[in-house]
mmCIF file of C-alpha atoms in Angstrom:
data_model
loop_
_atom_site.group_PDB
_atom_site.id
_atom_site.type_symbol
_atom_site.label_atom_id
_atom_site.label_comp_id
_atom_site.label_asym_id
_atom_site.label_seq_id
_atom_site.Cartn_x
_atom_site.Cartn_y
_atom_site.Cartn_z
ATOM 1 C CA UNK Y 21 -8.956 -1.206 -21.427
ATOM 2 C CA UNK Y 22 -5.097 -1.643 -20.410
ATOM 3 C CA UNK Y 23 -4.242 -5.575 -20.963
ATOM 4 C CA UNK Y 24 -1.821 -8.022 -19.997
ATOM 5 C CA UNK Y 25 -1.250 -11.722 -21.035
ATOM 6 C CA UNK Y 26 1.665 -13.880 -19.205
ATOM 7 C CA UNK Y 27 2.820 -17.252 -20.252
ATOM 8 C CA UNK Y 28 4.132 -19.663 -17.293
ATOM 9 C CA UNK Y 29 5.606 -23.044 -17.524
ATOM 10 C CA UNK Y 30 3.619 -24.118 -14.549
ATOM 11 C CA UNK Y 31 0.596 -21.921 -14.383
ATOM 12 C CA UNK Y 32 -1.372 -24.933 -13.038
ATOM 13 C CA UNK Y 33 1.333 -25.609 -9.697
ATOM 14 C CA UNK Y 34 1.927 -21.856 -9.086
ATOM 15 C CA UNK Y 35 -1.297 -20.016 -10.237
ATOM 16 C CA UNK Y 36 -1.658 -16.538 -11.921
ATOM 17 C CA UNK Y 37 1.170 -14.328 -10.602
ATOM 18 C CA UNK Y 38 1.794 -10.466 -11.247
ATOM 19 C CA UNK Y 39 4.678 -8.985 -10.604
ATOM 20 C CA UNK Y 40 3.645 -6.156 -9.132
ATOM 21 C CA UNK Y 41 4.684 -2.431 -6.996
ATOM 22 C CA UNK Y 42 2.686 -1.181 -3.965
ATOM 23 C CA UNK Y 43 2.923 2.800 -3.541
ATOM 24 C CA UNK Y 44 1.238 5.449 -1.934
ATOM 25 C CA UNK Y 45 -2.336 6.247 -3.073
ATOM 26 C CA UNK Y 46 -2.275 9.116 -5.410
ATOM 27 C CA UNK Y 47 -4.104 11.404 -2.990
ATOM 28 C CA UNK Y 48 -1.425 11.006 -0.125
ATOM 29 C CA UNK Y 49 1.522 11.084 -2.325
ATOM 30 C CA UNK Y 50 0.309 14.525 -3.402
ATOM 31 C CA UNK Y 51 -0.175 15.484 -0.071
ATOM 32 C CA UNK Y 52 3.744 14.680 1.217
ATOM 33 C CA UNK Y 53 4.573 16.212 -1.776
ATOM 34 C CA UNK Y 54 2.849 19.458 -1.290
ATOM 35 C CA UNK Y 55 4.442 19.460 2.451
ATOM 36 C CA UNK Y 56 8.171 18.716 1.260
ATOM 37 C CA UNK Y 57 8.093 15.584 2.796
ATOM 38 C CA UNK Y 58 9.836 12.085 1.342
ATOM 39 C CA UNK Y 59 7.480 9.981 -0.366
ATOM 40 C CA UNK Y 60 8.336 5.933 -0.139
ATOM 41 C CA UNK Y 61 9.534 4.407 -3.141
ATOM 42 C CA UNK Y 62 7.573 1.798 -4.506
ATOM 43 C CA UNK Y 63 7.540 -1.933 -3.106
ATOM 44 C CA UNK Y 64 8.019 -4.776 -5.604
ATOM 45 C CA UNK Y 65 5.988 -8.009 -4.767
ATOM 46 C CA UNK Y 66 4.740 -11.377 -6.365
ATOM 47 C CA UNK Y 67 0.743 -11.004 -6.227
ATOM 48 C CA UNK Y 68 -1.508 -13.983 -6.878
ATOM 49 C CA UNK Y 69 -4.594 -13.546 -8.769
ATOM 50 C CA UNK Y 70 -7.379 -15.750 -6.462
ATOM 51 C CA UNK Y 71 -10.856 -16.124 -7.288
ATOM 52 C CA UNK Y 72 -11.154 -17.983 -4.386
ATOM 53 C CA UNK Y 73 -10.620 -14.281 -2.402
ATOM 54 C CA UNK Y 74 -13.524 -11.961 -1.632
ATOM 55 C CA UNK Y 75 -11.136 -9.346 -1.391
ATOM 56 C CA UNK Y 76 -7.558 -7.613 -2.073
ATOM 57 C CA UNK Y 77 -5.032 -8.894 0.439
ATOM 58 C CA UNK Y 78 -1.619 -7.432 1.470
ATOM 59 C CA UNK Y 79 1.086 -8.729 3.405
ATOM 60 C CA UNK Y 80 1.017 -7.091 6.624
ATOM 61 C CA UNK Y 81 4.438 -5.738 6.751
ATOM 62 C CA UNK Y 82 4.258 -3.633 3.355
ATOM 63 C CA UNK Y 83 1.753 -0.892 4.451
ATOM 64 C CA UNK Y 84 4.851 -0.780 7.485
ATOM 65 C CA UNK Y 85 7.409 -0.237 5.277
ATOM 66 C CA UNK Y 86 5.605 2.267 2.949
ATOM 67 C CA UNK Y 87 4.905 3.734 6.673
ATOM 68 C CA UNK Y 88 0.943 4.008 5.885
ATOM 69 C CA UNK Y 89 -1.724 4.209 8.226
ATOM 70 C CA UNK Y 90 -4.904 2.370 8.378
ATOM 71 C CA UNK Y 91 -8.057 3.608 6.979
ATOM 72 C CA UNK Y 92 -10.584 0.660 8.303
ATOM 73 C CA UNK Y 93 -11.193 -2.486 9.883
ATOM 74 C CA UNK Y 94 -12.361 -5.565 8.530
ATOM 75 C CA UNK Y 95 -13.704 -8.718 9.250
ATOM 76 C CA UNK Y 96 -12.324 -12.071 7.554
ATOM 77 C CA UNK Y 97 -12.863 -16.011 7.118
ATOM 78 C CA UNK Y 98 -10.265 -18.749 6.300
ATOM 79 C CA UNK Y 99 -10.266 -22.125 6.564
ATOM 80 C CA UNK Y 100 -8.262 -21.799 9.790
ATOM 81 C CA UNK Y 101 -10.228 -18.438 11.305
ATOM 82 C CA UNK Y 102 -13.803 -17.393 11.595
ATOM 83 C CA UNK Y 103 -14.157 -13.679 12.168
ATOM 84 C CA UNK Y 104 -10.942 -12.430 12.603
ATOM 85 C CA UNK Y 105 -10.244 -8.570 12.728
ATOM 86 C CA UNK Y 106 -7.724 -6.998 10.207
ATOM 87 C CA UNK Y 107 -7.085 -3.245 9.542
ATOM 88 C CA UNK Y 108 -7.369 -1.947 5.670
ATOM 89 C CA UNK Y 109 -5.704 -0.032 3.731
ATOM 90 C CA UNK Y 110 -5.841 2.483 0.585
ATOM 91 C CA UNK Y 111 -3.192 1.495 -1.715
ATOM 92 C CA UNK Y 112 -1.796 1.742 -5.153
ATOM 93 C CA UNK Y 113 -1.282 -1.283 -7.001
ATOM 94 C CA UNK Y 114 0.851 -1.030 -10.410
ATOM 95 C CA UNK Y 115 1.097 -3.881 -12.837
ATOM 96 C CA UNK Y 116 4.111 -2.477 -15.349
ATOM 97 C CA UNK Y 117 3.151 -4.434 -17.783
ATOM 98 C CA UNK Y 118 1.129 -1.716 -20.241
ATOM 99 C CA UNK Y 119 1.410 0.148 -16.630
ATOM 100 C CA UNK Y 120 -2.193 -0.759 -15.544
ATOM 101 C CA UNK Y 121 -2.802 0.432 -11.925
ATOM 102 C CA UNK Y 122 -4.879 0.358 -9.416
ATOM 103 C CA UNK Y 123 -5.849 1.983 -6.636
ATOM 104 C CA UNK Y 124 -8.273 -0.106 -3.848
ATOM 105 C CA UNK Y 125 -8.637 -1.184 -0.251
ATOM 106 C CA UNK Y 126 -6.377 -3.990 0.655
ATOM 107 C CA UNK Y 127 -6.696 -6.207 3.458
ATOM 108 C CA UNK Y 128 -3.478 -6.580 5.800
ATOM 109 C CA UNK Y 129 -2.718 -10.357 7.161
ATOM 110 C CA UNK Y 130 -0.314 -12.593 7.276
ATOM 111 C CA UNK Y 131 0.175 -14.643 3.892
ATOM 112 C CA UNK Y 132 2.546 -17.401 4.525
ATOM 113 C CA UNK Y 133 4.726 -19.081 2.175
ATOM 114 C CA UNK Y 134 5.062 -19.066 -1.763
ATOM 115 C CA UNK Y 135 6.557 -15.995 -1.750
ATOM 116 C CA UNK Y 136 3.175 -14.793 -2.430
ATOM 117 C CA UNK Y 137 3.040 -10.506 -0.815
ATOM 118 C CA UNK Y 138 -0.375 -9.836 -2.459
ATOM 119 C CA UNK Y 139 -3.956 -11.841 -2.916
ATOM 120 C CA UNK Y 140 -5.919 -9.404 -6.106
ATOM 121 C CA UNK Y 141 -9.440 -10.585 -5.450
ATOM 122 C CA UNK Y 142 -12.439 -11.038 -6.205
ATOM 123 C CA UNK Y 143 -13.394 -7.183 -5.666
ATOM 124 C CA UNK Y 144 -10.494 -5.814 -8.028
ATOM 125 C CA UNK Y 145 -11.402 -8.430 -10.559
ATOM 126 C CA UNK Y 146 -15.042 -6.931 -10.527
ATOM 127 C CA UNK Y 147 -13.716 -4.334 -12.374
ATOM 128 C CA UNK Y 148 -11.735 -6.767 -15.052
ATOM 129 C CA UNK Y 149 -11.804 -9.424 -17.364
ATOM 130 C CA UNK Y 150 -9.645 -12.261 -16.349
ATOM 131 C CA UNK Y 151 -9.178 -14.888 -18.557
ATOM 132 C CA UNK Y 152 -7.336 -18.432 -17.925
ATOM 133 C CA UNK Y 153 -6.282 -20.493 -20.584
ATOM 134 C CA UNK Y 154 -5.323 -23.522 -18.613
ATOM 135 C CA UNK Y 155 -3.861 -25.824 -21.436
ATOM 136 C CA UNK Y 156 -1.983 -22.976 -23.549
ATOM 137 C CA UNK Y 157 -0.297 -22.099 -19.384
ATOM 138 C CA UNK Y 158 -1.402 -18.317 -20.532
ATOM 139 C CA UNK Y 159 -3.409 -15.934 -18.711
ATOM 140 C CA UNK Y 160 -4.895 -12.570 -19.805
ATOM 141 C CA UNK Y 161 -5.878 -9.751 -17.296
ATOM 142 C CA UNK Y 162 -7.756 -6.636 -18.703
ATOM 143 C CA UNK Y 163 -8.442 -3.944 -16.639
ATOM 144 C CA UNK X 20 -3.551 4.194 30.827
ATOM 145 C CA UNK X 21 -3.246 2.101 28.379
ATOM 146 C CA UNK X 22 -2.691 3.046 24.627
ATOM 147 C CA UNK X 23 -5.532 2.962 21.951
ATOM 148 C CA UNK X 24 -5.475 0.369 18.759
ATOM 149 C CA UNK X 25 -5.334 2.811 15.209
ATOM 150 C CA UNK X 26 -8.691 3.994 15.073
ATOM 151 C CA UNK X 27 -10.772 2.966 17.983
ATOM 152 C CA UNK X 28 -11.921 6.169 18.701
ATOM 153 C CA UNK X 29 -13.067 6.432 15.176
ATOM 154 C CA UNK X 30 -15.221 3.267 15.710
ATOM 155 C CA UNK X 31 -16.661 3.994 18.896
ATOM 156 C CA UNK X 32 -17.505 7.098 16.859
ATOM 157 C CA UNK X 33 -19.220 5.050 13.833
ATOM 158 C CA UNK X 34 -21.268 2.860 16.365
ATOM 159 C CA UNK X 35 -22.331 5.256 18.398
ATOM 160 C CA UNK X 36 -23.488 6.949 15.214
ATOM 161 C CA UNK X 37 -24.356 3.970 13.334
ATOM 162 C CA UNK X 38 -28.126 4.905 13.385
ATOM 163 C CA UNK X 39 -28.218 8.116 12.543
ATOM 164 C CA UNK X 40 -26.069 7.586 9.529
ATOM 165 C CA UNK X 41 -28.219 4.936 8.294
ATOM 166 C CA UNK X 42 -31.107 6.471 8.534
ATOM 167 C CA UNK X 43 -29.821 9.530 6.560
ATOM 168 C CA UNK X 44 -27.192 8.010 4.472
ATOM 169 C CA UNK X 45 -27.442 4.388 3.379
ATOM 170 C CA UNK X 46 -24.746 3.172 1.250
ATOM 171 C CA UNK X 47 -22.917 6.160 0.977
ATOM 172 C CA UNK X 48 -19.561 6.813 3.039
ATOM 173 C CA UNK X 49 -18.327 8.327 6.274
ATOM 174 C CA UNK X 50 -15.381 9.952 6.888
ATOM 175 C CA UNK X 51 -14.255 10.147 10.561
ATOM 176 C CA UNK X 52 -11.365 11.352 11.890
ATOM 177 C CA UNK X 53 -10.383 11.680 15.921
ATOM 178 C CA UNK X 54 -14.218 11.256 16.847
ATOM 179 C CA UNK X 55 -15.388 13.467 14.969
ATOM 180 C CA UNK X 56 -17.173 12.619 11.163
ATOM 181 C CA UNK X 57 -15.811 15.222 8.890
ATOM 182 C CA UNK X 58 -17.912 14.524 5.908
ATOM 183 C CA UNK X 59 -19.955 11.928 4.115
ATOM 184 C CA UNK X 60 -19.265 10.962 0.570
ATOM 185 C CA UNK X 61 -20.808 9.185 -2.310
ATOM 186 C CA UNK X 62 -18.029 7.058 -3.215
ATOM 187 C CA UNK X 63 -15.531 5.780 -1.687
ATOM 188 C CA UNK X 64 -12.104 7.569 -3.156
ATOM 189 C CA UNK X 65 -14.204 10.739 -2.914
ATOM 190 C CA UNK X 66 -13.635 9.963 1.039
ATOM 191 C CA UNK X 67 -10.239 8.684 1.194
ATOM 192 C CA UNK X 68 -8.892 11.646 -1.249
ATOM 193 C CA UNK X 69 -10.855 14.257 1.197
ATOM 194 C CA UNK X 70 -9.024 12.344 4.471
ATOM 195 C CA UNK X 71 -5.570 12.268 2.834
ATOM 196 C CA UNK X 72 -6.360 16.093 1.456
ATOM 197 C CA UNK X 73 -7.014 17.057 5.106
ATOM 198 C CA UNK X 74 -5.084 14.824 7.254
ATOM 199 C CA UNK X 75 -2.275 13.600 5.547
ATOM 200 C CA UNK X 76 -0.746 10.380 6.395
ATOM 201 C CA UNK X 77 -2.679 9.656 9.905
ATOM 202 C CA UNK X 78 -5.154 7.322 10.834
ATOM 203 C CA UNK X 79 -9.146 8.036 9.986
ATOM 204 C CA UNK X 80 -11.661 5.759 8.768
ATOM 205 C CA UNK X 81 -14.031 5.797 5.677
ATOM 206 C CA UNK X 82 -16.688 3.025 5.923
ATOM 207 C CA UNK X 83 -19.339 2.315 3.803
ATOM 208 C CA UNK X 84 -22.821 3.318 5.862
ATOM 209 C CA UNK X 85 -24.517 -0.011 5.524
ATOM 210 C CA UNK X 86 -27.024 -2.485 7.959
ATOM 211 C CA UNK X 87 -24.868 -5.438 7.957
ATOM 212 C CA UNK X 88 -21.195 -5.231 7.560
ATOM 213 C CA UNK X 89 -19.735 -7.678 4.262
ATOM 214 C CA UNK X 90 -17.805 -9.894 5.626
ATOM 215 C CA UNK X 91 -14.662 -11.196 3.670
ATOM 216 C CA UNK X 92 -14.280 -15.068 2.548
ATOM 217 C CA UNK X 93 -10.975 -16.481 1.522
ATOM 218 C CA UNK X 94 -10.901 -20.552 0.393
ATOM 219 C CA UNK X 95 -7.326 -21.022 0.493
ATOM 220 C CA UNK X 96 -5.235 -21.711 3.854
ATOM 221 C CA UNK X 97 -2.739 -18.489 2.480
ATOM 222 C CA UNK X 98 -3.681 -16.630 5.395
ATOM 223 C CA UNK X 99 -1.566 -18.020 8.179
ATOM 224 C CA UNK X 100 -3.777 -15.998 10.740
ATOM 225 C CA UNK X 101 -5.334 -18.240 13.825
ATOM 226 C CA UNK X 102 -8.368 -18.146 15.775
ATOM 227 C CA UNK X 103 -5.634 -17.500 19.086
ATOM 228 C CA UNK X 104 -5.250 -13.940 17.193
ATOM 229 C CA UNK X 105 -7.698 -11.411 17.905
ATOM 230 C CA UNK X 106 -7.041 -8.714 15.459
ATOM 231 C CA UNK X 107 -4.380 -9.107 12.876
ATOM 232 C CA UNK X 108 -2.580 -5.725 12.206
ATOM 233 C CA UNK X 109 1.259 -4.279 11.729
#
């Protein structure tokens, strides 16, 4: 199981973030490759890991820029929306660290502030062990 | 005439559907593509690897056949999106 453990000085003010790249899914990159066409290079973002997230979110203008399509629809509750509609997407997710990746349905909204491009949820984490070590400021993910 | 969101013909085509599948298919997932379902699958990257196989980079949808649709939760105000918005999408 591919594992990664970061140390942060302020863990508890900024929460568990990955540095992370959003591609292609392997599937489509095959495809453009197959056809001669360009395939996007990979988009470097700061993702948070949230527990408090049902799902994998994505900041809406990265499937743009990677010039992907949508592959569903979704419904989705904040704190400041009940039942708001938001298209999916399939998307690759790699963690270089021990170059764990990914590849799930992401939900496209607008995350504001932080920095933050990328929400890993609750349904990526169902497939990982996520520790948090609170006083050490040291997380482990294994996926 | 005005244009069509990304997949609303593939939606109208699920709905109109919707029984049929579920009656046949539960839990597993539909492909559709331009009105027309093109396959169902028993997992979900089974589906999107047949749509990107056959497609390529266009718009179809794969949704899970199920009676009531998961909705997602999300405790933190991250998601700047407002009630004033009726679909959020690039």
């Amino acid at each position: 199981m591919p594992c990664m453990t970061r140390s942060m000085d302020n863990l508890q003010q900024e929460g568990p973030l990955l540095d992370v790249y959003f591609s292609l899914p392997e599937g489509l990159e095959k495809k453009l490759k197959a056809e001669g066409k360009q395939v996007p290079a990979p988009i470097h973002c700061k993702a948070l890991i949230d527990t408090g997230a049902s799902n994998c979110v994505v900041q809406e203008e990265i499937p743009t820029k990677l010039n992907l399509n949508p592959t569903g629809e979704t419904t989705i509750t904040t704190p400041s929306c009940e039942s708001c509609k938001c298209y999916t997407y399939y998307m690759r997710l790699t963690i270089p660290v021990n170059k764990i990746i990914i590849e799930t349905i992401f939900t496209a909204a607008p995350l504001k502030n932080q920095e933050i491009d990328c929400l890993f949820g609750r349904d990526a984490l169902s497939n990982c062990v996520f520790i948090y070590i609170g006083y050490a400021g040291q997380f482990t993910l294994s996926v | 005439m005005t244009k069509k969101e990304p997949l609303e013909k593939e939606i109208e085509t699920y709905e109109k559907n919707k029984d049929r599948l579920l009656a046949e298919s539960p839990g597993k997932y539909v492909l559709i593509q331009e009105g027309k379902i093109e396959g169902i699958f028993e997992s979900q990257k089974d589906a999107m690897n047949t749509g990107f196989e056959k497609f390529g980079n266009v718009p179809f949808l794969v949704k899970k056949i199920e009676l009531v649709e998961q909705k997602q939760n999300f405790t933190s105000n991250l998601i700047s999106i407002t009630p004033s918005e009726t679909k959020c999408h690039v």
